[in-house]
Short mmCIF file of C-alpha atoms in Angstrom, two decimals:
data_model
loop_
_atom_site.label_atom_id
_atom_site.label_comp_id
_atom_site.label_asym_id
_atom_site.label_seq_id
_atom_site.Cartn_x
_atom_site.Cartn_y
_atom_site.Cartn_z
CA UNK A 1 21.68 -1.74 31.46
CA UNK A 2 24.76 -3.89 31.10
CA UNK A 3 27.34 -2.69 28.58
CA UNK A 4 28.50 -5.11 25.88
CA UNK A 5 31.40 -3.03 24.54
CA UNK A 6 33.60 -0.21 25.84
CA UNK A 7 35.44 2.22 23.60
CA UNK A 8 35.27 5.76 22.29
CA UNK A 9 33.63 7.84 19.58
CA UNK A 10 36.15 9.48 17.28
CA UNK A 11 34.70 12.85 16.22
CA UNK A 12 37.57 14.47 14.35
CA UNK A 13 40.19 15.11 17.01
CA UNK A 14 37.56 14.80 19.75
CA UNK A 15 37.41 11.46 21.58
CA UNK A 16 34.30 10.60 23.59
CA UNK A 17 34.57 7.59 25.94
CA UNK A 18 31.36 5.57 25.69
CA UNK A 19 29.73 2.29 26.66
CA UNK A 20 27.66 0.31 24.19
CA UNK A 21 24.39 -1.19 25.47
CA UNK A 22 21.61 -3.02 23.66
CA UNK A 23 18.65 -0.78 22.83
CA UNK A 24 16.25 -3.67 22.21
CA UNK A 25 15.22 -6.82 24.02
CA UNK A 26 13.55 -10.04 22.98
CA UNK A 27 10.23 -10.97 24.59
CA UNK A 28 9.61 -14.14 22.61
CA UNK A 29 8.53 -17.23 24.54
CA UNK A 30 11.34 -19.79 24.38
CA UNK A 31 10.69 -23.50 24.00
CA UNK A 32 12.94 -26.49 24.73
CA UNK A 33 13.25 -29.59 22.63
CA UNK A 34 11.93 -32.68 24.39
CA UNK A 35 11.51 -36.38 23.75
CA UNK A 36 7.81 -36.72 22.89
CA UNK A 37 7.44 -40.21 24.37
CA UNK A 38 8.64 -39.39 27.90
CA UNK A 39 9.17 -35.59 27.97
CA UNK A 40 12.91 -35.89 28.48
CA UNK A 41 15.00 -32.84 27.61
CA UNK A 42 16.98 -33.01 24.35
CA UNK A 43 20.45 -31.49 24.68
CA UNK A 44 23.21 -30.82 22.19
CA UNK A 45 26.67 -31.79 23.33
CA UNK A 46 29.91 -30.46 21.86
CA UNK A 47 31.99 -33.45 20.87
CA UNK A 48 35.45 -33.54 19.32
CA UNK A 49 35.36 -35.56 16.08
CA UNK A 50 38.88 -36.91 16.54
CA UNK A 51 38.64 -38.01 20.16
CA UNK A 52 34.87 -38.62 20.10
CA UNK A 53 34.45 -37.11 23.54
CA UNK A 54 32.60 -34.09 24.92
CA UNK A 55 34.69 -30.94 25.48
CA UNK A 56 34.12 -27.87 27.66
CA UNK A 57 33.76 -24.26 26.46
CA UNK A 58 37.27 -23.44 27.71
CA UNK A 59 38.69 -25.98 25.25
CA UNK A 60 36.92 -24.54 22.24
CA UNK A 61 38.65 -22.06 19.92
CA UNK A 62 38.18 -20.65 16.39
CA UNK A 63 39.25 -22.13 13.10
CA UNK A 64 38.79 -21.40 9.39
CA UNK A 65 37.85 -24.27 7.09
CA UNK A 66 39.81 -24.12 3.86
CA UNK A 67 38.48 -25.19 0.46
CA UNK A 68 40.12 -28.63 0.80
CA UNK A 69 38.43 -29.22 4.16
CA UNK A 70 41.48 -28.57 6.32
CA UNK A 71 41.06 -26.38 9.42
CA UNK A 72 43.35 -23.37 10.02
CA UNK A 73 43.38 -22.38 13.74
CA UNK A 74 42.73 -18.66 14.45
CA UNK A 75 43.58 -17.34 17.91
CA UNK A 76 42.43 -14.22 19.74
CA UNK A 77 45.99 -12.92 19.45
CA UNK A 78 45.80 -13.24 15.67
CA UNK A 79 42.65 -11.16 15.59
CA UNK A 80 44.01 -8.56 18.04
CA UNK A 81 47.06 -8.01 15.85
CA UNK A 82 45.00 -6.99 12.82
CA UNK A 83 45.47 -3.31 11.82
CA UNK A 84 41.84 -2.30 12.46
CA UNK A 85 41.56 1.28 13.80
CA UNK A 86 37.94 0.65 14.79
CA UNK A 87 38.73 -2.21 17.17
CA UNK A 88 37.96 0.02 20.15
CA UNK A 89 36.73 3.15 18.38
CA UNK A 90 33.52 4.19 16.68
CA UNK A 91 34.99 6.28 13.88
CA UNK A 92 32.62 8.85 12.37
CA UNK A 93 33.34 9.17 8.66
CA UNK A 94 30.49 11.40 7.39
CA UNK A 95 27.24 13.20 8.19
CA UNK A 96 24.25 12.64 5.89
CA UNK A 97 20.47 13.30 5.97
CA UNK A 98 18.77 10.43 7.79
CA UNK A 99 16.34 9.85 4.90
CA UNK A 100 19.25 8.80 2.69
CA UNK A 101 19.69 5.64 4.76
CA UNK A 102 17.80 2.73 3.22
CA UNK A 103 15.75 0.97 5.95
CA UNK A 104 16.86 -2.34 4.41
CA UNK A 105 20.35 -1.64 5.75
CA UNK A 106 19.27 -1.17 9.38
CA UNK A 107 20.24 -3.93 11.78
CA UNK A 108 20.60 -4.11 15.57
CA UNK A 109 20.10 -0.91 17.58
CA UNK A 110 22.34 0.22 20.46
CA UNK A 111 22.50 3.12 22.91
CA UNK A 112 25.78 4.97 23.36
CA UNK A 113 26.21 6.00 26.99
CA UNK A 114 28.84 8.50 28.18
CA UNK A 115 31.53 6.60 30.10
CA UNK A 116 32.46 8.81 33.03
CA UNK A 117 32.11 12.48 33.95
CA UNK A 118 34.75 13.80 31.49
CA UNK A 119 32.77 12.32 28.60
CA UNK A 120 29.61 14.29 29.43
CA UNK A 121 30.53 17.52 27.63
CA UNK A 122 31.83 16.11 24.31
CA UNK A 123 28.92 13.65 24.33
CA UNK A 124 26.43 16.52 24.73
CA UNK A 125 28.25 18.54 22.06
CA UNK A 126 27.89 15.73 19.51
CA UNK A 127 24.23 15.18 20.46
CA UNK A 128 23.33 18.86 20.05
CA UNK A 129 25.25 19.10 16.77
CA UNK A 130 23.26 16.16 15.40
CA UNK A 131 20.02 17.77 16.54
CA UNK A 132 20.72 21.15 14.97
CA UNK A 133 21.99 19.77 11.68
CA UNK A 134 19.12 17.24 11.47
CA UNK A 135 21.63 14.77 10.09
CA UNK A 136 22.84 11.31 11.02
CA UNK A 137 26.47 10.33 11.50
CA UNK A 138 27.84 7.39 9.50
CA UNK A 139 30.50 5.48 11.43
CA UNK A 140 32.61 2.32 11.32
CA UNK A 141 33.16 0.11 14.35
CA UNK A 142 34.33 -3.41 15.18
CA UNK A 143 32.17 -5.77 17.25
CA UNK A 144 32.25 -9.53 17.78
CA UNK A 145 35.16 -10.16 15.48
CA UNK A 146 34.12 -8.10 12.47
CA UNK A 147 34.03 -4.50 11.31
CA UNK A 148 30.60 -3.03 10.92
CA UNK A 149 28.86 0.05 9.60
CA UNK A 150 26.68 2.18 11.85
CA UNK A 151 24.41 5.22 11.90
CA UNK A 152 24.32 7.55 14.90
CA UNK A 153 21.20 9.61 15.61
CA UNK A 154 19.53 11.30 18.56
CA UNK A 155 16.75 9.53 20.48
CA UNK A 156 15.29 11.70 23.25
CA UNK A 157 18.46 12.93 25.00
CA UNK A 158 20.64 9.97 24.11
CA UNK A 159 22.72 9.01 21.10
CA UNK A 160 21.59 5.79 19.48
CA UNK A 161 23.52 3.75 16.95
CA UNK A 162 21.94 1.46 14.39
CA UNK A 163 24.14 -1.25 13.00
CA UNK A 164 23.99 -1.10 9.21
CA UNK A 165 24.53 -3.84 6.69
CA UNK A 166 27.23 -3.18 4.13
CA UNK A 167 25.83 -2.23 0.72
CA UNK A 168 27.02 -5.52 -0.82
CA UNK A 169 25.02 -7.42 1.82
CA UNK A 170 21.72 -6.10 0.45
CA UNK A 171 20.23 -8.33 -2.21
CA UNK A 172 18.78 -6.74 -5.32
CA UNK A 173 15.01 -6.93 -5.73
CA UNK A 174 15.56 -8.87 -8.97
CA UNK A 175 12.48 -10.73 -10.15
CA UNK A 176 10.44 -10.15 -6.99
CA UNK A 177 8.02 -7.73 -8.69
CA UNK A 178 5.34 -9.21 -11.00
CA UNK A 179 6.60 -9.58 -14.56
CA UNK A 180 3.12 -9.31 -16.09
CA UNK A 181 1.62 -6.03 -17.26
CA UNK A 182 -1.08 -4.83 -14.89
CA UNK A 183 -3.34 -1.82 -15.44
CA UNK A 184 -4.52 0.03 -12.34
CA UNK A 185 -7.60 2.20 -12.79
CA UNK A 186 -8.05 5.56 -11.11
CA UNK A 187 -11.15 4.28 -9.33
CA UNK A 188 -9.09 1.51 -7.72
CA UNK A 189 -6.44 4.01 -6.61
CA UNK A 190 -9.17 6.26 -5.19
CA UNK A 191 -10.54 3.39 -3.12
CA UNK A 192 -7.04 2.46 -1.94
CA UNK A 193 -6.48 6.09 -0.89
CA UNK A 194 -9.83 6.10 0.91
CA UNK A 195 -8.86 2.92 2.79
CA UNK A 196 -5.49 4.43 3.76
CA UNK A 197 -7.19 7.60 4.99
CA UNK A 198 -9.74 5.60 6.96
CA UNK A 199 -7.10 3.47 8.67
CA UNK A 200 -5.17 6.66 9.38
CA UNK A 201 -2.23 6.75 11.77
CA UNK A 202 -1.57 4.67 14.86
CA UNK A 203 0.24 5.17 18.12
CA UNK A 204 3.02 2.57 18.01
CA UNK A 205 2.94 2.38 21.80
CA UNK A 206 -0.54 0.85 21.66
CA UNK A 207 0.54 -2.11 19.50
CA UNK A 208 1.43 -5.40 21.14
CA UNK A 209 2.28 -9.01 20.28
CA UNK A 210 -1.05 -10.85 20.26
CA UNK A 211 0.60 -14.17 19.47
CA UNK A 212 2.94 -13.98 22.48
CA UNK A 213 0.02 -13.09 24.77
CA UNK A 214 -1.96 -16.07 23.45
CA UNK A 215 1.02 -18.40 24.02
CA UNK A 216 1.45 -17.16 27.60
CA UNK A 217 -2.28 -17.68 28.28
CA UNK A 218 -2.10 -21.17 26.83
CA UNK A 219 0.91 -22.05 29.04
CA UNK A 220 -0.86 -20.67 32.13
CA UNK A 221 -3.95 -22.74 31.32
CA UNK A 222 -1.96 -25.95 30.82
CA UNK A 223 0.03 -25.28 34.01
CA UNK A 224 -3.22 -25.09 35.94
CA UNK A 225 -4.42 -28.35 34.41
CA UNK A 226 -6.93 -26.76 32.09
CA UNK A 227 -7.57 -27.39 28.40
CA UNK A 228 -7.49 -24.70 25.77
CA UNK A 229 -10.61 -24.31 23.65
CA UNK A 230 -9.85 -24.75 19.94
CA UNK A 231 -9.77 -21.55 17.94
CA UNK A 232 -12.50 -21.14 15.30
CA UNK A 233 -11.31 -22.27 11.91
CA UNK A 234 -10.88 -19.49 9.39
CA UNK A 235 -12.00 -20.06 5.80
CA UNK A 236 -9.13 -20.81 3.45
CA UNK A 237 -8.46 -17.95 1.07
CA UNK A 238 -5.69 -19.49 -1.01
CA UNK A 239 -6.23 -19.39 -4.74
CA UNK A 240 -9.54 -17.58 -4.47
CA UNK A 241 -10.15 -14.99 -7.18
CA UNK A 242 -11.61 -11.81 -5.69
CA UNK A 243 -13.18 -8.69 -7.10
CA UNK A 244 -10.60 -6.04 -6.24
CA UNK A 245 -13.06 -3.16 -6.32
CA UNK A 246 -15.56 -5.01 -4.11
CA UNK A 247 -12.80 -6.01 -1.69
CA UNK A 248 -11.56 -2.41 -1.43
CA UNK A 249 -15.06 -1.05 -0.88
CA UNK A 250 -15.77 -3.66 1.80
CA UNK A 251 -12.44 -2.87 3.47
CA UNK A 252 -13.25 0.85 3.57
CA UNK A 253 -16.68 0.20 5.09
CA UNK A 254 -15.24 -2.23 7.66
CA UNK A 255 -12.51 0.23 8.66
CA UNK A 256 -15.05 3.04 9.01
CA UNK A 257 -17.32 0.84 11.11
CA UNK A 258 -14.39 -0.15 13.33
CA UNK A 259 -13.63 3.54 13.94
CA UNK A 260 -17.28 4.32 14.64
CA UNK A 261 -17.65 6.44 11.52
CA UNK A 262 -20.58 6.66 9.12
CA UNK A 263 -19.84 4.67 5.96
CA UNK A 264 -18.99 6.88 2.97
CA UNK A 265 -18.65 6.20 -0.72
CA UNK A 266 -15.37 6.41 -2.69
CA UNK A 267 -15.79 10.15 -3.27
CA UNK A 268 -15.88 10.79 0.45
CA UNK A 269 -19.60 11.72 0.54
CA UNK A 270 -21.81 10.02 3.07
CA UNK A 271 -23.99 7.41 1.40
CA UNK A 272 -27.66 7.79 2.27
CA UNK A 273 -30.38 5.25 1.56
CA UNK A 274 -33.83 6.58 0.62
CA UNK A 275 -36.63 4.05 1.26
CA UNK A 276 -38.96 3.45 -1.67
CA UNK A 277 -42.71 3.96 -1.26
CA UNK A 278 -44.79 0.77 -1.51
CA UNK A 279 -46.60 0.29 -4.81
CA UNK A 280 -50.40 0.55 -4.83
CA UNK A 281 -52.30 -2.49 -6.04
CA UNK A 282 -55.31 -0.52 -7.36
CA UNK A 283 -55.36 0.05 -11.12
CA UNK A 284 -54.63 3.59 -12.18
CA UNK A 285 -56.71 5.46 -14.77
CA UNK A 286 -54.89 5.97 -18.04
CA UNK A 287 -55.60 9.16 -20.03
CA UNK A 288 -57.03 8.65 -23.50
CA UNK A 289 -54.14 10.42 -25.20
CA UNK A 290 -51.56 8.21 -23.54
CA UNK A 291 -53.54 5.13 -24.50
CA UNK A 292 -53.74 6.27 -28.10
CA UNK A 293 -50.04 7.06 -28.15
CA UNK A 294 -49.17 3.66 -26.79
CA UNK A 295 -51.49 1.86 -29.23
CA UNK A 296 -49.24 1.85 -32.34
CA UNK A 297 -46.73 -0.51 -30.73
CA UNK A 298 -47.59 -4.07 -29.90
CA UNK A 299 -45.83 -7.08 -28.44
CA UNK A 300 -42.78 -8.12 -30.42
CA UNK A 301 -42.11 -4.64 -31.77
CA UNK A 302 -44.72 -4.88 -34.64
CA UNK A 303 -46.92 -1.95 -35.59
CA UNK A 304 -50.64 -2.29 -34.91
CA UNK A 305 -53.39 -2.31 -37.60
CA UNK A 306 -54.84 0.96 -36.27
CA UNK A 307 -51.54 2.69 -36.73
CA UNK A 308 -51.25 1.44 -40.34
CA UNK A 309 -54.80 2.55 -41.14
CA UNK A 310 -54.16 5.98 -39.66
CA UNK A 311 -51.08 6.47 -41.84
CA UNK A 312 -52.96 5.30 -44.98
CA UNK A 313 -55.78 7.81 -44.31
CA UNK A 314 -53.24 10.58 -43.84
CA UNK A 315 -51.60 9.78 -47.16
CA UNK A 316 -55.01 9.77 -48.97
CA UNK A 317 -55.98 13.11 -47.45
CA UNK A 318 -52.72 14.65 -48.54
CA UNK A 319 -53.17 13.34 -52.11
CA UNK A 320 -56.74 14.69 -52.28
CA UNK A 321 -55.64 18.11 -51.07
CA UNK A 322 -52.90 18.20 -53.69
CA UNK A 323 -55.39 17.24 -56.47
CA UNK A 324 -57.85 19.90 -55.38
CA UNK A 325 -55.14 22.55 -55.34
CA UNK A 326 -54.04 21.58 -58.84
CA UNK A 327 -57.62 21.72 -60.16
CA UNK A 328 -58.16 25.11 -58.59
CA UNK A 329 -55.01 26.41 -60.18
CA UNK A 330 -56.12 25.16 -63.63
CA UNK A 331 -59.56 26.77 -63.22
CA UNK A 332 -58.00 30.11 -62.29
CA UNK A 333 -55.75 29.96 -65.34
CA UNK A 334 -58.75 29.23 -67.63
CA UNK A 335 -60.69 32.18 -66.25
CA UNK A 336 -57.71 34.49 -66.74
CA UNK A 337 -57.39 33.39 -70.42
CA UNK A 338 -61.10 33.97 -71.09
CA UNK A 339 -60.90 37.46 -69.63
CA UNK A 340 -57.96 38.37 -71.86
CA UNK A 341 -59.85 37.12 -74.97
CA UNK A 342 -62.96 39.22 -74.24
CA UNK A 343 -60.89 42.34 -73.69
CA UNK A 344 -59.14 41.93 -77.01
CA UNK A 345 -62.43 41.52 -78.94
CA UNK A 346 -63.88 44.66 -77.38
CA UNK A 347 -60.83 46.70 -78.31
CA UNK A 348 -61.09 45.64 -81.98
CA UNK A 349 -64.73 46.81 -82.28
CA UNK A 350 -64.00 50.20 -80.80
CA UNK A 351 -61.19 51.07 -83.27
CA UNK A 352 -62.47 52.53 -86.73
CA UNK A 353 -61.09 50.90 -89.82
CA UNK A 354 -59.29 53.06 -92.45
CA UNK A 355 -60.90 53.26 -95.90
CA UNK A 356 -58.84 52.29 -98.87
CA UNK A 357 -57.84 55.23 -101.15
CA UNK A 358 -59.20 55.35 -104.78
#
């Protein structure tokens, strides 16, 4: 890999000569601008506004445009004279846990390669120290005319550096989140968890750019004189109101089917379907008691005449029984009184009367 910057890592008083190489590469398919009527290539030419003529790259320098529109020339010598200690040095300023680095800050990735045999030992020392501490090194470095922030970490047996944006280059989230109050039910969270569990993890190495592959196939087809078949139109989903619960359940079932699993419900239990037995057309015999019990109610919720008659008879029977009981009680009381009267009369006859004295 070709180096894009040569310098050293400053690790306290230890200096490690290194070369900076790009850790990533771009596989995008590049297109050229053409004139649609004849296919001619469209080119941009660098023209001087004052002389109105095209200039070469060797004649082009840097300049700063002031607020009034005037241009202040800036030379390479001016930039080289700036008191920047990181012009040729990656200066480590701190060691922090890697999880403290906000992914929003991460920019371009580079590999740091040891530059020469003498750099092998201090390079290995820094790599092993980063491994054992499980921390990342925060550093400052200058590249392409500006000072940058970086994070050093270990990748396999190499030291990688991620360019970091300065904290003031990260925009605040502001009003990005919805400003309306939304209530999320536990059932919806359970389905979301089930969908996450079903999708599971993925081996990043198996992912690829489907769009780039389709573009390359289309170019190969057109190069061979063929015609690409139009892709099937997908239904437009914009502005469509969906049932969130139904969408989550469908997503879980689709993900399970894609993984060859048996569909399960939100609780994780396998959903089984029990077939219903066909109904018989022959009329069933209804017991007499059930028929009688069902008779009091009729269509429309009104009580039947039979039910009313039954209740009336019950009330009459109860009244008759009460009258009979009362009559019996009175008869018993009469008999008891008669008995007491007879006993009293008998007692009077048996007792002799005293004669009056002369």
